[in-house]
Amino acid sequence: MAKPLPWLKPGILVGGIVPGVVIATEAATGTLAADPIAAMLNRFGLLALVFLIASLACTPLNVLFRWAWPARIRRMLGLFAFGYATAHVSTYVGIDQTFDFAAIVEDFAKRPFILVGFLAFVSLVPLALTSTNESVKRLGYRKWKRLHRLAYAAGIFASIHFILRVKKDLTEPLIYTAILAALFLVRGLVSVRKRLKTAAVASSKP
Amino acid sequence: MATGNPKSSEITPERLYLRRREIIKNGALFVGTASAVAGGLLALTGRRQPAPPGKAAPIASAPEADGGVGAAPGVLTVARSTDYADGEKKSSFEDITTYNNFYELGLDKGDPARNGGSLRTRPWTVAIEGEVHKPGVIGIEDLLRSFPLEERIYRMRCVEAWSLVVPWLGFPLSKLLQRFEPTSNAKYVAFETLFDPEQLPGQKRRVLDWPYVEGLRIDEAMHPLTLIAVGLYGRVLPNQNGAPLRLVVPWKYGFKGIKSIVRIRLVADQPRTTWNEAAPDEYGFYANVNPNVDHPRWSQATERRVGEWGRRPTLLFNGYADQVAHLYRGMDLKKFF
């Protein structure tokens, strides 16, 4: 039997790559913006956050609507988040600061939002490295799952990074933070319900 | 033999036929998903094309510049041109007019060029009041006739660590102020932008405490480098750059250069200023360009010239230290940032 929804993964894959290609092409041809570096930083960063939130939304969507398909694209969404985060960090390190590591270290020390952003990126690295099926087997599902809770931390760090970065109008970062908070709430409620159930089962035993 | 029926070998087997339908359906769903995801992401992450500068802010109501017989609309007559940017390459007209911080016309750098059309710059008056012997109101046409316009090429350094080189057209603020005869009590000058949420739709949202206000010490205001700009690149100031008149103080961060001014008040005490009130630890009253005093969230040691990839060192007082450093002698520039 053919796999269900054979178009889903290729569709997400191509749809996810296109914005990156558009940004890179516009930057290369000088049509991105008057300040292309700022535009690259902002857009890669936002793409990373959107994909991170999308990957964190898969389980809550399954819980709320009993949809099975989000789980099948979760890994791809997470890897897109990592990919765009890498593009974002590379733009900062390579193009914005031109590998001036003294200036970067100074930025870290003096500017909390850069440090927080770096923490978000660093939390994604082990997740990307252990994204294969083999890693799940090697680590064991429980351990793997516990490790991948780092995605929550990355989401929180990324939101703080965004909030601290904005000069005045907080609307946009707060919208993303609110979505993230709603996703956490769903997960929190699920885990509370699970615990109550287990407790009920345990107490009903003779 | 001449029957219309195809040979049985030519009939597509039903299984293949159904598969073909499925392939087409899946193909369509793939294309739909890919375009929806790509389109959604591009929309979400702000791929907005800035409008061509001329279109967004038509210079339809351009003033009849003096000696304007035969002059193209919007072209201003200039008495002389002086380069105050040490021969540095001028930023392009497009960069200067599509990369703007003018929150009254939107928060994105490209917004002011897109939204500038709603600002009406004629008729326009400026009230000059407070500690002056002859308070009054002056119309923009009168203003343009009163002082010979000169071109001045200045560096413009934004507090956000980017910069431009702009060929402004205007006249020294001191000439305007002298005409209204400041009293000896005039220690500071307070400026105010037009407040009209219909013309400046950004004012419908309280991102800042509107109207935008700025201020200078009287000696800063009277300094020969301090300019009232009414144009750039030989033409009437585009709306997104603060038409019809704006302040330009080349040794200070760009936010001191208040746009679309309607009121100038000479006062005895230091006036309140918008960004200083919004974030006192980030934006000071003086806001002199200083590579040694960082913004709390980023370094001011370097800057990026719009249109270039690399960074260049930021100069003390934006390179105008020889002309203005004496104004701040004995002052702790870290304290009075």
XYZ file of N, CA, C and O in Angstrom, chain A residues 2 5-12 14-20 22-23 26-28 30-38 40-43 46-47 50-51 84 95-98 106-107 110-114 163-169 171-172 176, chain B residues 22 25-27 29-31 33-35 37-39 41-42 44-50 94-95 98-99 101 103 107-108 158-160 162 205-208 255 275 278-279 282-283 294-300 302 304-311:
480
model
N 0.421 2.253 -0.762
C 1.185 3.509 -0.824
C 1.049 4.263 0.493
O 0.062 4.130 1.195
N -0.712 10.553 2.118
C -0.246 11.928 1.894
C 1.184 11.986 1.346
O 2.071 12.576 1.943
N 1.432 11.356 0.201
C 2.806 11.340 -0.326
C 3.307 12.733 -0.720
O 4.500 12.942 -0.857
N 2.370 13.679 -0.856
C 2.770 15.028 -1.285
C 3.209 15.899 -0.122
O 3.796 16.949 -0.302
N 2.906 15.466 1.099
C 3.083 16.354 2.253
C 4.543 16.745 2.476
O 4.904 17.932 2.475
N 5.404 15.716 2.630
C 6.808 16.023 2.931
C 7.504 16.785 1.808
O 8.144 17.809 2.072
N 7.370 16.323 0.550
C 8.013 17.104 -0.522
C 7.477 18.534 -0.591
O 8.237 19.481 -0.854
N 6.171 18.703 -0.329
C 5.576 20.043 -0.374
C 6.189 20.959 0.672
O 6.560 22.098 0.385
N 6.320 20.446 1.913
C 6.914 21.248 2.987
C 8.383 21.533 2.679
O 8.882 22.640 2.883
N 10.002 21.750 -0.242
C 10.196 22.781 -1.271
C 9.714 24.137 -0.754
O 10.401 25.152 -0.887
N 8.534 24.133 -0.121
C 7.998 25.390 0.409
C 8.915 26.011 1.444
O 8.990 27.229 1.561
N 9.616 25.193 2.212
C 10.516 25.711 3.237
C 11.818 26.240 2.677
O 12.413 27.166 3.233
N 12.259 25.638 1.564
C 13.540 26.062 0.978
C 13.382 27.373 0.213
O 14.266 28.225 0.236
N 12.218 27.536 -0.441
C 12.040 28.694 -1.336
C 12.361 30.049 -0.653
O 13.124 30.843 -1.228
N 11.847 30.329 0.563
C 12.151 31.639 1.149
C 13.652 31.885 1.314
O 14.145 32.984 1.069
N 14.376 30.831 1.698
C 15.824 30.960 1.847
C 16.484 31.292 0.522
O 17.368 32.151 0.443
N 15.030 32.713 -2.041
C 14.623 34.075 -2.427
C 15.509 35.108 -1.715
O 16.047 36.023 -2.343
N 15.687 34.928 -0.389
C 16.493 35.890 0.375
C 17.928 35.910 -0.136
O 18.502 36.972 -0.374
N 18.114 37.572 -3.586
C 17.946 39.027 -3.506
C 19.176 39.697 -2.889
O 19.583 40.773 -3.316
N 19.745 39.021 -1.892
C 20.953 39.584 -1.271
C 22.091 39.625 -2.286
O 22.822 40.611 -2.387
N 22.226 38.543 -3.069
C 23.325 38.459 -4.027
C 23.166 39.477 -5.154
O 24.146 40.005 -5.664
N 21.575 42.313 -4.862
C 21.445 43.678 -4.340
C 20.032 44.228 -4.397
O 19.836 45.428 -4.406
N 19.029 43.346 -4.420
C 17.647 43.841 -4.469
C 16.897 43.573 -3.164
O 15.699 43.771 -3.082
N 17.627 43.111 -2.142
C 16.959 42.713 -0.902
C 16.443 43.936 -0.145
O 15.273 44.018 0.203
N 17.330 44.866 0.123
C 16.960 46.057 0.886
C 18.159 46.985 0.872
O 19.248 46.586 0.460
N 17.945 48.212 1.316
C 19.075 49.149 1.380
C 20.122 48.635 2.358
O 21.311 48.823 2.161
N 19.672 47.979 3.417
C 20.605 47.378 4.363
C 20.406 45.857 4.317
O 19.667 45.288 5.108
N 21.067 45.196 3.340
C 20.795 43.770 3.129
C 21.172 42.910 4.321
O 20.549 41.880 4.560
N 22.197 43.319 5.075
C 22.624 42.475 6.199
C 21.540 42.451 7.264
O 21.175 41.388 7.780
N 20.993 43.616 7.568
C 19.910 43.665 8.559
C 18.720 42.851 8.067
O 18.104 42.105 8.834
N 18.751 40.286 6.002
C 19.072 38.850 6.090
C 18.952 38.380 7.533
O 18.379 37.328 7.809
N 19.522 39.155 8.446
C 19.463 38.770 9.862
C 18.007 38.637 10.311
O 17.621 37.632 10.910
N 17.208 39.667 10.012
C 15.821 39.651 10.468
C 15.048 38.495 9.863
O 14.299 37.809 10.550
N 15.213 38.271 8.565
C 14.379 37.270 7.905
C 14.799 35.851 8.231
O 13.942 35.001 8.493
N 13.656 35.203 11.787
C 12.210 35.012 11.906
C 11.790 33.653 11.323
O 10.941 32.956 11.890
N 12.414 33.270 10.194
C 12.107 31.960 9.611
C 12.449 30.852 10.601
O 11.687 29.888 10.768
N 9.771 30.790 13.274
C 8.500 30.256 12.766
C 8.570 28.733 12.662
O 7.653 28.021 13.078
N 9.673 28.209 12.124
C 9.800 26.757 12.002
C 9.909 26.088 13.367
O 9.367 25.002 13.579
N 17.728 27.531 9.268
C 17.601 28.987 9.188
C 18.295 29.666 10.365
O 18.836 30.765 10.215
N 29.182 37.815 7.987
C 28.990 39.004 7.155
C 28.904 40.259 8.002
O 29.563 41.254 7.733
N 28.097 40.210 9.061
C 27.911 41.405 9.881
C 29.201 41.745 10.616
O 29.675 42.884 10.576
N 29.783 40.770 11.309
C 30.990 41.036 12.106
C 32.269 40.637 11.368
O 33.362 40.812 11.916
N 32.145 40.114 10.154
C 33.286 39.662 9.348
C 34.311 38.884 10.188
O 35.515 39.145 10.129
N 32.843 40.700 22.677
C 32.407 41.922 23.356
C 30.877 42.058 23.285
O 30.230 42.427 24.261
N 30.325 41.732 22.114
C 28.874 41.772 21.944
C 28.196 40.845 22.952
O 27.192 41.193 23.568
N 28.442 42.317 26.508
C 27.733 43.562 26.775
C 26.259 43.509 26.447
O 25.474 44.265 26.998
N 25.891 42.636 25.513
C 24.511 42.703 25.029
C 23.784 41.396 25.253
O 23.985 40.426 24.542
N 22.952 41.392 26.269
C 22.279 40.145 26.642
C 21.477 39.530 25.505
O 21.402 38.307 25.407
N 20.902 40.337 24.614
C 20.040 39.718 23.606
C 20.832 38.821 22.658
O 20.325 37.805 22.180
N 22.102 39.172 22.422
C 22.922 38.328 21.555
C 23.269 37.033 22.276
O 23.209 35.947 21.698
N 12.274 39.686 21.727
C 11.697 40.781 22.520
C 12.769 41.818 22.849
O 12.553 43.024 22.711
N 13.949 41.337 23.252
C 15.016 42.269 23.650
C 15.558 43.044 22.460
O 16.065 44.157 22.611
N 15.448 42.458 21.290
C 16.045 43.064 20.111
C 15.233 44.264 19.608
O 15.773 45.240 19.110
N 13.922 44.170 19.743
C 13.033 45.157 19.137
C 13.214 46.504 19.807
O 13.331 46.594 21.021
N 13.226 47.559 19.004
C 13.514 48.877 19.536
C 12.314 49.444 20.274
O 12.434 49.954 21.372
N 11.153 49.336 19.683
C 10.031 49.973 20.337
C 8.746 49.148 20.277
O 8.138 48.876 21.302
N 8.335 48.765 19.095
C 7.041 48.115 18.956
C 7.165 46.623 19.253
O 7.739 45.872 18.483
N 4.777 44.389 19.431
C 3.652 43.573 18.978
C 4.091 42.248 18.362
O 3.638 41.179 18.773
N 4.995 42.327 17.386
C 5.352 41.114 16.648
C 5.983 40.047 17.555
O 5.499 38.916 17.590
N 4.410 36.023 18.714
C 5.080 34.722 18.687
C 5.202 34.135 20.086
O 5.026 32.940 20.297
N -4.458 9.593 -9.513
C -3.897 9.827 -8.184
C -2.610 10.654 -8.282
O -2.358 11.538 -7.461
N -3.525 14.149 -8.825
C -4.057 14.732 -7.587
C -2.917 15.036 -6.604
O -2.825 16.121 -6.042
N -2.024 14.054 -6.440
C -0.910 14.255 -5.514
C 0.006 15.375 -5.975
O 0.516 16.149 -5.167
N 0.197 15.424 -7.299
C 1.033 16.497 -7.843
C 0.442 17.854 -7.514
O 1.141 18.773 -7.082
N -1.604 18.571 -5.092
C -1.508 18.826 -3.649
C -0.090 19.231 -3.261
O 0.121 20.090 -2.410
N 0.901 18.601 -3.924
C 2.303 18.954 -3.657
C 2.556 20.418 -4.023
O 3.085 21.202 -3.235
N 2.132 20.780 -5.230
C 2.360 22.160 -5.673
C 1.627 23.134 -4.754
O 2.158 24.161 -4.345
N 0.731 22.702 -1.565
C 1.391 22.784 -0.267
C 2.656 23.635 -0.350
O 2.889 24.535 0.470
N 3.471 23.318 -1.372
C 4.739 24.036 -1.498
C 4.496 25.538 -1.673
O 5.142 26.364 -1.014
N 3.528 25.911 -2.528
C 3.313 27.345 -2.744
C 2.720 27.991 -1.508
O 3.068 29.132 -1.175
N 3.124 27.089 1.648
C 4.168 27.229 2.678
C 5.135 28.345 2.303
O 5.427 29.239 3.107
N 5.611 28.314 1.045
C 6.581 29.329 0.625
C 5.957 30.723 0.675
O 6.544 31.667 1.209
N 4.735 30.838 0.144
C 4.070 32.144 0.124
C 3.799 32.646 1.528
O 4.036 33.811 1.838
N 5.364 31.885 4.290
C 6.604 32.253 4.979
C 7.131 33.588 4.473
O 7.593 34.427 5.255
N 7.061 33.793 3.160
C 7.569 35.054 2.606
C 6.715 36.221 3.086
O 7.226 37.297 3.397
N 4.967 36.280 5.892
C 5.156 36.404 7.338
C 6.477 37.084 7.684
O 6.569 37.866 8.629
N 7.514 36.770 6.923
C 8.821 37.307 7.267
C 9.112 38.580 6.486
O 10.250 38.990 6.354
N 8.054 39.206 5.976
C 8.169 40.574 5.497
C 8.978 40.765 4.240
O 9.970 41.480 4.245
N 8.559 40.124 3.164
C 9.202 40.464 1.899
C 8.343 41.529 1.241
O 7.406 41.275 0.518
N 8.669 42.785 1.579
C 7.875 43.883 1.031
C 8.749 44.683 0.087
O 9.873 45.021 0.392
N 8.216 44.960 -1.059
C 8.971 45.759 -2.023
C 8.740 47.235 -1.752
O 7.600 47.682 -1.747
N 9.808 47.987 -1.505
C 9.586 49.415 -1.343
C 9.108 50.035 -2.649
O 9.541 49.638 -3.724
N 18.103 56.632 -4.137
C 17.195 55.551 -3.772
C 17.407 55.112 -2.326
O 16.445 54.929 -1.574
N 18.681 54.934 -1.933
C 18.945 54.519 -0.550
C 18.452 55.578 0.440
O 17.855 55.258 1.463
N 14.485 55.449 0.523
C 13.718 54.219 0.785
C 14.157 53.537 2.069
O 13.631 52.494 2.427
N 15.117 54.110 2.763
C 15.593 53.506 4.009
C 15.464 54.561 5.094
O 16.388 55.305 5.379
N 13.800 55.972 8.933
C 13.108 55.856 10.210
C 12.216 57.076 10.355
O 12.699 58.191 10.575
N 8.670 56.974 12.112
C 7.642 56.081 12.655
C 6.229 56.592 12.400
O 5.280 55.818 12.394
N 6.697 51.607 10.777
C 7.862 51.193 11.561
C 8.959 50.566 10.703
O 10.122 50.588 11.058
N 8.580 49.972 9.576
C 9.563 49.349 8.712
C 10.322 50.431 7.942
O 9.753 51.469 7.603
N 22.937 57.050 12.040
C 21.778 56.650 12.846
C 22.256 55.979 14.123
O 23.305 55.329 14.146
N 21.475 56.110 15.179
C 21.804 55.473 16.465
C 21.804 53.952 16.320
O 22.388 53.239 17.128
N 21.174 53.441 15.253
C 21.140 51.999 15.008
C 22.397 51.497 14.288
O 22.407 50.363 13.800
N 23.899 52.475 11.460
C 24.061 52.568 10.005
C 24.208 54.043 9.637
O 23.873 54.915 10.447
N -1.187 54.727 16.328
C -0.730 53.767 17.345
C 0.273 54.460 18.258
O 1.165 55.152 17.795
N 0.113 54.248 19.550
C 0.971 54.954 20.499
C 2.306 54.231 20.688
O 2.668 53.827 21.802
N 3.013 54.103 19.578
C 4.345 53.507 19.659
C 5.278 54.451 20.414
O 6.115 54.038 21.208
N 5.108 55.734 20.149
C 5.824 56.776 20.872
C 4.779 57.775 21.352
O 3.633 57.737 20.928
N 18.177 60.513 15.070
C 16.857 60.772 15.660
C 16.707 62.191 16.185
O 15.592 62.640 16.447
N 12.555 60.307 22.215
C 13.231 59.033 22.453
C 13.812 58.970 23.857
O 13.872 57.904 24.473
N 11.064 57.879 25.966
C 10.666 56.494 25.705
C 11.635 55.513 26.366
O 11.220 54.487 26.888
N 12.920 55.834 26.342
C 13.935 54.930 26.910
C 15.119 55.766 27.381
O 16.104 55.910 26.662
N 18.682 54.570 27.109
C 19.199 54.239 25.783
C 19.461 55.466 24.907
O 20.343 55.448 24.056
N 18.665 56.516 25.109
C 18.777 57.692 24.245
C 18.841 58.946 25.102
O 17.883 59.272 25.810
N 28.705 53.118 24.154
C 27.839 52.148 23.493
C 26.382 52.376 23.838
O 26.038 52.863 24.907
N 25.534 51.993 22.911
C 24.118 51.830 23.230
C 24.036 50.574 24.104
O 24.820 49.653 23.930
N 23.100 50.531 25.070
C 23.063 49.352 25.943
C 22.928 48.042 25.181
O 23.327 46.992 25.676
N 22.352 48.063 23.981
C 22.133 46.809 23.270
C 23.047 46.598 22.074
O 23.005 45.555 21.457
N 23.829 47.558 21.717
C 24.782 47.330 20.633
C 25.938 48.323 20.738
O 25.848 49.335 21.424
N 27.015 47.966 20.043
C 28.208 48.800 20.073
C 28.034 49.984 19.116
O 27.412 49.848 18.075
N 28.568 51.128 19.489
C 28.567 52.282 18.586
C 29.948 52.490 17.975
O 30.176 53.494 17.302
N 31.441 50.947 15.569
C 31.492 50.856 14.111
C 30.098 51.093 13.541
O 29.116 51.109 14.271
N 27.656 50.662 9.618
C 27.610 50.213 8.237
C 27.025 51.304 7.366
O 25.942 51.809 7.605
N 27.780 51.672 6.350
C 27.272 52.627 5.383
C 26.231 51.891 4.539
O 26.524 50.807 4.015
N 25.048 52.431 4.469
C 23.978 51.784 3.708
C 24.457 51.561 2.270
O 25.005 52.468 1.646
N 24.275 50.334 1.787
C 24.730 49.991 0.443
C 26.076 49.292 0.432
O 26.498 48.780 -0.600
N 26.753 49.253 1.594
C 28.040 48.558 1.672
C 27.905 47.339 2.575
O 27.025 47.278 3.432
N 28.818 46.380 2.413
C 28.731 45.149 3.216
C 29.556 45.251 4.494
O 29.176 44.711 5.511
N 30.690 45.899 4.425
C 31.582 45.912 5.584
C 31.172 46.939 6.617
O 30.194 47.657 6.457
N 31.913 46.995 7.709
C 31.695 48.010 8.725
C 32.865 48.979 8.693
O 33.974 48.617 8.316
